Amino acid sequence: MACSSFMNLNASSSQWINQRSIPSCPFSNRRIFLVRAGAYNDELVKTAKTIASPGRGILAIDESNATCGKRLASIGLDNTEANRQAYRQLLLTTPGLGEYISGAILFEETLYQSTTDGKKFVDCLIVQNIVPGIKVDKGLVPLPGSNNESWCQGLDGLASRSAEYYKQGARFAKWRTVVSIPCGPSALAVKEAAWGLARYAAISQNNGLVPIVEPEILLDGVHPIERTLEVAERVWSEVFYYLAENNVMVEGILLKPSMITPGAEHKEKASPDTIANYTITMLRRRVPPAVPGIMFLSGGQSEVQATLNLNAMNQTLNPWHVSFSYARALQNTVLKTWKGQPENIELAQKALLKRAKANSLAQLGKYSADGESDHAKKGMFDKGYTY
């Protein structure tokens, strides 16, 4: 087969071509992978494009029960299922939320819960054209042989769990692993993060779920922004190598990267324009344009800072939908407004809509921080944060 003919094959082809059969091709020393046709391919692409729709992003409410308990404790509430349900009901039943939010990542408990009047949370989302998603990893544990680093567990039984989540209405998945710059990071930790994400992504796609690929580079550290860029490029290079090894269809994934910032304890802070420049540089060097959406995490930034940085990234034309997948940067003011009091639900929902609209405008490159409260400008970095 001629090299030119080989390169023009449609990416959805079910063929698998070994580069040894095309010795005349100048790319013959590379691994070249074509996506095998899968039962869910068309649906995966449609789901990814729905989530990556203009002016919309993801509401992440996938905190574990323990972490949700910490949030509730901050407003004086006990960590009970009823209180967790009440808070998630406040979020998921907010009128008009679908105008700004295209997807919601749920914890397993929430995926199977209903409102107090019996309506499934999944249905509350669907009626607003919000795609239900599900956190599928089982959390971080120590990685033996590393520099005091972690790896993410949860591959055992993932296929059967994913099939059940799909039946329940979930259409995308989230798997979070982390990389620590102060810990090196070690080659072992980077490889483990990339391989685990790739295996999870392949399993998710095989069960109809669009995988969000999230190797979070933690904010912890005193390093400059140049060091963050260096590590991010290394991590994402490994991630896409192993995604290819596992035959993952990139048109049916979403990414959830960290923004390229200095370490949280670095002596100099970076402006939104600087962060945007470094972040977009990393993406252009490492991420194929076929990826539909880049849904950034906030990682402990203040509500306003996360929105300003996103807005700056959307001042230039990008080949991807550059948007948000925020947890604390959407919820912090909401939680403080609610205070666990039924009479504050409407005000809290208005606070959620305000933050969601602000990030919607940032996705379109039209946000201004004029009129933002001091509380929304307060950073939320927590050294050694776990959830």
Coordinates of C-alpha atoms in Angstrom, one line a residue:
M1 CA 0.0 0.0 0.0
A2 CA 1.4 3.4 -0.9
C3 CA 2.1 5.8 1.9
S4 CA -0.3 8.4 0.6
S5 CA -3.1 5.9 0.4
F6 CA -2.4 4.8 4.0
M7 CA -2.5 8.2 5.4
N8 CA -5.8 9.0 3.7
L9 CA -7.7 6.1 5.4
N10 CA -10.7 7.1 7.4
A11 CA -10.1 7.2 11.1
S12 CA -13.2 5.1 11.8
S13 CA -11.9 2.2 9.7
S14 CA -11.9 -1.2 11.4
Q15 CA -8.7 -2.1 9.7
W16 CA -5.5 -2.6 11.7
I17 CA -2.4 -2.0 9.7
N18 CA 1.0 -3.0 10.8
Q19 CA 3.7 -0.5 9.7
R20 CA 5.9 -3.4 8.5
S21 CA 3.6 -3.9 5.5
I22 CA 4.5 -0.4 4.2
P23 CA 8.3 -0.2 4.3
S24 CA 8.3 2.6 1.7
C25 CA 6.4 5.0 4.0
P26 CA 8.6 7.6 5.8
F27 CA 6.5 7.0 9.0
S28 CA 7.2 3.3 9.0
N29 CA 9.2 3.5 12.2
R30 CA 6.3 4.9 14.2
R31 CA 3.4 3.1 15.8
I32 CA 0.3 4.1 13.8
F33 CA -3.1 3.1 15.1
L34 CA -6.4 3.2 13.4
V35 CA -9.6 3.1 15.5
R36 CA -11.5 -0.1 15.3
A37 CA -15.2 0.4 14.6
G38 CA -17.1 0.1 17.9
A39 CA -20.7 -0.3 18.7
Y40 CA -20.8 3.1 20.5
N41 CA -18.5 5.2 18.2
D42 CA -21.2 7.5 16.7
E43 CA -22.9 7.9 20.1
L44 CA -19.5 8.7 21.8
V45 CA -18.8 11.5 19.2
K46 CA -22.3 12.9 19.6
T47 CA -22.1 12.9 23.4
A48 CA -18.6 14.6 23.4
K49 CA -19.9 17.3 21.0
T50 CA -23.0 17.9 23.1
I51 CA -20.8 18.5 26.2
A52 CA -18.4 20.6 24.2
S53 CA -21.1 23.0 23.0
P54 CA -20.6 26.8 22.8
G55 CA -21.0 28.7 26.0
R56 CA -21.4 25.6 28.2
G57 CA -19.2 23.5 30.5
I58 CA -19.3 20.9 33.2
L59 CA -20.5 21.1 36.8
A60 CA -18.4 18.7 38.8
I61 CA -20.2 17.4 41.9
D62 CA -18.5 14.0 42.1
E63 CA -16.9 14.5 45.5
S64 CA -16.8 11.3 47.6
N65 CA -19.1 11.1 50.6
A66 CA -16.2 11.9 52.8
T67 CA -15.3 15.1 50.9
C68 CA -18.9 16.1 50.6
G69 CA -19.0 15.7 54.4
K70 CA -16.2 18.2 54.8
R71 CA -18.0 20.7 52.6
L72 CA -21.2 20.2 54.7
A73 CA -19.2 20.5 57.9
S74 CA -18.0 24.0 56.8
I75 CA -21.6 25.2 57.1
G76 CA -22.4 23.2 60.3
L77 CA -24.2 20.2 58.7
D78 CA -23.7 16.5 59.6
N79 CA -22.5 14.2 56.9
T80 CA -25.7 12.2 56.4
E81 CA -27.2 10.9 53.2
A82 CA -30.2 13.2 53.6
N83 CA -28.0 16.3 53.8
R84 CA -25.9 15.2 50.8
Q85 CA -29.1 14.6 48.9
A86 CA -30.5 18.0 49.9
Y87 CA -27.4 19.8 48.7
R88 CA -27.2 17.9 45.4
Q89 CA -30.9 18.5 44.8
L90 CA -30.3 22.2 45.2
L91 CA -27.7 22.1 42.5
L92 CA -29.3 19.7 40.1
T93 CA -32.8 21.3 40.1
T94 CA -31.6 24.9 39.6
P95 CA -33.9 26.4 36.9
G96 CA -32.1 27.4 33.8
L97 CA -28.9 25.6 34.6
G98 CA -28.8 23.9 31.2
E99 CA -28.2 27.2 29.5
Y100 CA -24.7 27.3 30.9
I101 CA -24.0 23.7 31.9
S102 CA -23.7 20.8 29.4
G103 CA -22.7 18.0 31.7
A104 CA -22.7 17.1 35.4
I105 CA -20.2 14.6 37.0
L106 CA -21.9 12.7 39.7
F107 CA -20.7 10.5 42.5
E108 CA -22.1 6.9 42.4
E109 CA -24.5 7.6 45.3
T110 CA -26.0 10.6 43.4
L111 CA -26.4 8.7 40.1
Y112 CA -28.9 6.4 41.8
Q113 CA -30.6 9.1 44.0
S114 CA -33.9 11.0 43.5
T115 CA -35.3 14.2 44.7
T116 CA -37.4 14.3 47.8
D117 CA -40.5 14.2 45.6
G118 CA -39.3 11.1 43.8
K119 CA -37.8 12.4 40.5
K120 CA -34.5 10.8 39.5
F121 CA -31.5 13.2 39.5
V122 CA -30.6 11.8 36.1
D123 CA -34.0 12.9 34.7
C124 CA -33.6 16.3 36.3
L125 CA -30.4 16.7 34.2
I126 CA -31.8 15.2 31.0
V127 CA -34.8 17.5 30.9
Q128 CA -32.4 20.5 30.8
N129 CA -30.2 18.9 28.1
I130 CA -27.4 18.3 30.6
V131 CA -25.5 15.0 30.1
P132 CA -25.2 12.9 33.2
G133 CA -21.7 11.7 34.0
I134 CA -20.1 9.5 36.7
K135 CA -16.9 9.4 38.6
V136 CA -15.5 5.8 38.2
D137 CA -12.1 5.8 39.8
K138 CA -11.7 4.4 43.4
G139 CA -9.3 7.0 44.6
L140 CA -5.6 7.5 45.2
V141 CA -3.3 5.1 47.1
P142 CA 0.5 5.1 47.7
L143 CA 2.5 4.0 44.7
P144 CA 5.2 1.5 45.9
G145 CA 8.7 2.2 44.5
S146 CA 8.0 5.9 43.8
N147 CA 9.0 9.2 45.4
N148 CA 6.2 9.2 47.9
E149 CA 3.7 9.5 45.0
S150 CA 0.2 8.0 44.3
W151 CA -1.6 5.9 41.7
C152 CA -5.3 5.7 41.0
Q153 CA -7.1 2.5 41.6
G154 CA -10.4 1.3 40.1
L155 CA -9.7 -0.8 37.0
D156 CA -10.9 -4.0 38.6
G157 CA -14.5 -4.5 37.8
L158 CA -14.7 -1.2 35.8
A159 CA -16.2 -2.8 32.7
S160 CA -19.2 -4.2 34.6
R161 CA -19.7 -1.1 36.6
S162 CA -19.5 1.1 33.5
A163 CA -22.2 -1.1 31.8
E164 CA -24.5 -0.5 34.9
Y165 CA -23.8 3.2 34.9
Y166 CA -24.8 3.4 31.2
K167 CA -28.1 1.6 32.0
Q168 CA -28.7 4.1 34.8
G169 CA -28.4 7.0 32.3
A170 CA -24.7 8.1 32.6
R171 CA -23.1 8.9 29.2
F172 CA -19.7 10.1 30.2
A173 CA -17.1 9.1 32.9
K174 CA -14.4 10.8 34.9
W175 CA -11.1 9.3 36.2
R176 CA -8.8 11.5 38.2
T177 CA -5.2 10.7 38.9
V178 CA -2.5 13.2 40.0
V179 CA 1.1 14.1 39.3
S180 CA 3.1 16.0 42.0
I181 CA 5.9 18.3 40.8
P182 CA 7.5 18.5 44.3
C183 CA 7.8 14.7 44.2
G184 CA 9.8 14.8 40.9
P185 CA 7.6 13.6 39.4
S186 CA 9.1 10.1 39.0
A187 CA 9.1 8.3 35.6
L188 CA 7.2 5.5 37.4
A189 CA 4.4 7.8 38.6
V190 CA 4.0 9.5 35.2
K191 CA 3.8 6.1 33.4
E192 CA 1.4 4.7 35.9
A193 CA -0.9 7.8 35.5
A194 CA -0.8 7.6 31.7
W195 CA -1.4 3.9 31.5
G196 CA -4.2 3.9 34.0
L197 CA -6.0 6.7 32.2
A198 CA -5.6 4.9 28.9
R199 CA -7.0 1.6 30.2
Y200 CA -9.9 3.4 31.8
A201 CA -10.6 5.4 28.6
A202 CA -10.7 2.2 26.5
I203 CA -13.0 0.4 28.9
S204 CA -15.3 3.4 29.1
Q205 CA -15.6 3.8 25.4
N206 CA -16.3 0.0 25.1
N207 CA -19.3 0.5 27.4
G208 CA -20.7 3.7 25.8
L209 CA -19.2 6.3 28.1
V210 CA -17.2 9.2 26.9
P211 CA -14.1 9.2 29.1
I212 CA -12.8 12.4 30.6
V213 CA -9.0 12.1 30.8
E214 CA -7.7 13.9 33.9
P215 CA -4.1 13.7 35.0
E216 CA -4.2 16.6 37.5
I217 CA -0.8 18.3 38.0
L218 CA -1.2 19.5 41.5
L219 CA -0.7 23.2 42.4
D220 CA 1.5 22.3 45.3
G221 CA 5.0 23.6 45.1
V222 CA 7.3 26.6 44.9
H223 CA 8.3 26.0 41.2
P224 CA 8.0 28.6 38.4
I225 CA 5.5 28.4 35.6
E226 CA 8.2 27.1 33.2
R227 CA 8.6 24.0 35.3
T228 CA 4.9 23.3 35.2
L229 CA 4.9 23.6 31.5
E230 CA 7.8 21.1 31.3
V231 CA 6.1 18.6 33.4
A232 CA 2.7 19.0 31.7
E233 CA 4.2 18.4 28.3
R234 CA 5.9 15.3 29.5
V235 CA 2.7 14.0 31.1
W236 CA 0.4 14.6 28.2
S237 CA 3.0 13.1 25.8
E238 CA 2.8 9.9 27.8
V239 CA -1.0 10.0 28.1
F240 CA -1.5 10.2 24.3
Y241 CA 1.1 7.6 23.6
Y242 CA -0.8 5.1 25.8
L243 CA -4.2 6.2 24.5
A244 CA -3.0 5.2 21.1
E245 CA -1.6 1.9 22.4
N246 CA -5.1 1.2 23.8
N247 CA -6.9 2.1 20.6
V248 CA -8.9 4.9 22.2
M249 CA -10.8 7.0 19.7
V250 CA -9.8 10.6 20.4
E251 CA -12.9 12.1 18.8
G252 CA -14.8 10.4 21.6
I253 CA -12.9 11.7 24.6
L254 CA -12.7 14.9 26.6
L255 CA -9.7 16.2 28.5
K256 CA -9.6 17.7 32.0
P257 CA -6.2 19.3 32.4
S258 CA -4.7 21.6 35.0
M259 CA -4.0 25.1 33.8
I260 CA -0.3 25.9 33.5
T261 CA 0.4 28.1 36.5
P262 CA 3.3 28.6 38.9
G263 CA 3.3 26.5 42.0
A264 CA 0.9 27.8 44.6
E265 CA 3.8 28.8 46.9
H266 CA 5.9 30.4 44.2
K267 CA 7.0 34.0 45.1
E268 CA 5.5 35.5 41.9
K269 CA 2.0 35.1 40.7
A270 CA 1.1 34.9 37.0
S271 CA -1.4 37.0 35.2
P272 CA -4.4 35.5 33.3
D273 CA -2.7 36.3 30.0
T274 CA 0.5 34.6 31.0
I275 CA -1.3 31.5 32.2
A276 CA -3.4 31.4 29.0
N277 CA -0.2 31.7 26.9
Y278 CA 1.6 28.9 28.6
T279 CA -1.5 26.7 28.8
I280 CA -2.5 27.0 25.1
T281 CA 1.2 26.5 24.2
M282 CA 1.2 23.2 26.0
L283 CA -2.1 22.1 24.4
R284 CA -0.9 23.0 20.9
R285 CA 2.2 21.0 21.4
R286 CA 0.6 17.9 22.9
V287 CA -3.1 17.6 22.1
P288 CA -4.5 16.5 18.7
P289 CA -7.1 18.9 17.2
A290 CA -9.5 15.9 16.9
V291 CA -10.2 16.1 20.6
P292 CA -13.6 17.8 20.9
G293 CA -13.2 19.5 24.3
I294 CA -10.7 20.7 26.9
M295 CA -12.6 21.1 30.1
F296 CA -10.2 22.7 32.6
L297 CA -10.2 21.9 36.4
S298 CA -9.9 24.8 38.8
G299 CA -7.5 23.1 41.2
G300 CA -7.9 25.4 44.2
Q301 CA -8.0 28.7 42.3
S302 CA -10.5 31.3 43.4
E303 CA -13.8 31.4 41.6
V304 CA -12.9 34.6 39.8
Q305 CA -9.3 33.6 39.0
A306 CA -10.5 30.4 37.4
T307 CA -12.9 32.3 35.3
L308 CA -10.4 35.0 34.3
N309 CA -7.9 32.4 33.2
L310 CA -10.5 30.6 31.1
N311 CA -11.6 33.9 29.5
A312 CA -8.0 34.7 28.6
M313 CA -7.6 31.3 26.9
N314 CA -10.6 32.1 24.7
Q315 CA -9.2 35.3 23.4
T316 CA -7.6 33.4 20.5
L317 CA -9.0 30.9 18.1
N318 CA -8.5 27.3 19.3
P319 CA -9.1 24.0 17.5
W320 CA -10.9 22.7 20.5
H321 CA -13.8 23.8 22.7
V322 CA -11.9 25.3 25.6
S323 CA -14.2 25.3 28.7
F324 CA -14.6 24.4 32.3
S325 CA -15.2 21.4 34.6
Y326 CA -15.3 23.1 38.0
A327 CA -16.2 21.9 41.4
R328 CA -15.2 24.3 44.1
A329 CA -15.0 27.2 41.6
L330 CA -18.7 26.8 40.9
Q331 CA -19.9 25.7 44.3
N332 CA -18.1 27.6 47.0
T333 CA -20.4 30.7 47.1
V334 CA -23.4 28.5 46.6
L335 CA -22.6 26.5 49.7
K336 CA -22.0 29.5 51.8
T337 CA -25.2 31.1 50.6
W338 CA -27.3 28.0 51.3
K339 CA -26.0 27.4 54.8
G340 CA -28.2 24.3 55.0
Q341 CA -31.4 26.4 55.4
P342 CA -34.4 25.6 53.2
E343 CA -35.3 29.3 53.0
N344 CA -31.9 30.0 51.3
I345 CA -32.3 27.5 48.4
E346 CA -33.5 30.1 45.9
L347 CA -30.7 32.5 46.7
A348 CA -28.2 29.6 46.5
Q349 CA -29.5 28.6 43.1
K350 CA -29.2 32.1 41.9
A351 CA -25.5 32.1 43.1
L352 CA -24.9 28.9 41.1
L353 CA -26.4 30.5 38.0
K354 CA -24.3 33.6 38.4
R355 CA -21.1 31.5 38.5
A356 CA -22.2 29.3 35.7
K357 CA -23.1 32.3 33.5
A358 CA -19.7 33.9 34.3
N359 CA -17.9 30.8 33.1
S360 CA -20.2 30.5 30.1
L361 CA -19.1 34.1 29.1
A362 CA -15.5 33.1 29.7
Q363 CA -15.9 30.1 27.4
L364 CA -17.0 32.6 24.7
G365 CA -14.2 35.1 25.7
K366 CA -16.6 37.7 26.9
Y367 CA -16.2 37.7 30.7
S368 CA -15.5 40.7 32.8
A369 CA -14.7 40.5 36.5
D370 CA -16.4 43.9 37.2
G371 CA -18.8 43.6 40.2
E372 CA -17.4 40.3 41.5
S373 CA -17.4 40.0 45.3
D374 CA -14.3 39.8 47.5
H375 CA -15.5 36.4 48.6
A376 CA -15.4 35.1 45.0
K377 CA -11.9 36.4 44.7
K378 CA -10.6 34.4 47.6
G379 CA -8.3 31.5 46.7
M380 CA -9.2 27.9 47.7
F381 CA -5.8 26.3 47.5
D382 CA -5.4 23.6 50.2
K383 CA -1.9 22.1 50.4
G384 CA -2.0 18.4 50.0
Y385 CA -5.7 18.5 49.1
T386 CA -7.4 15.2 48.8
Y387 CA -11.0 14.3 47.9

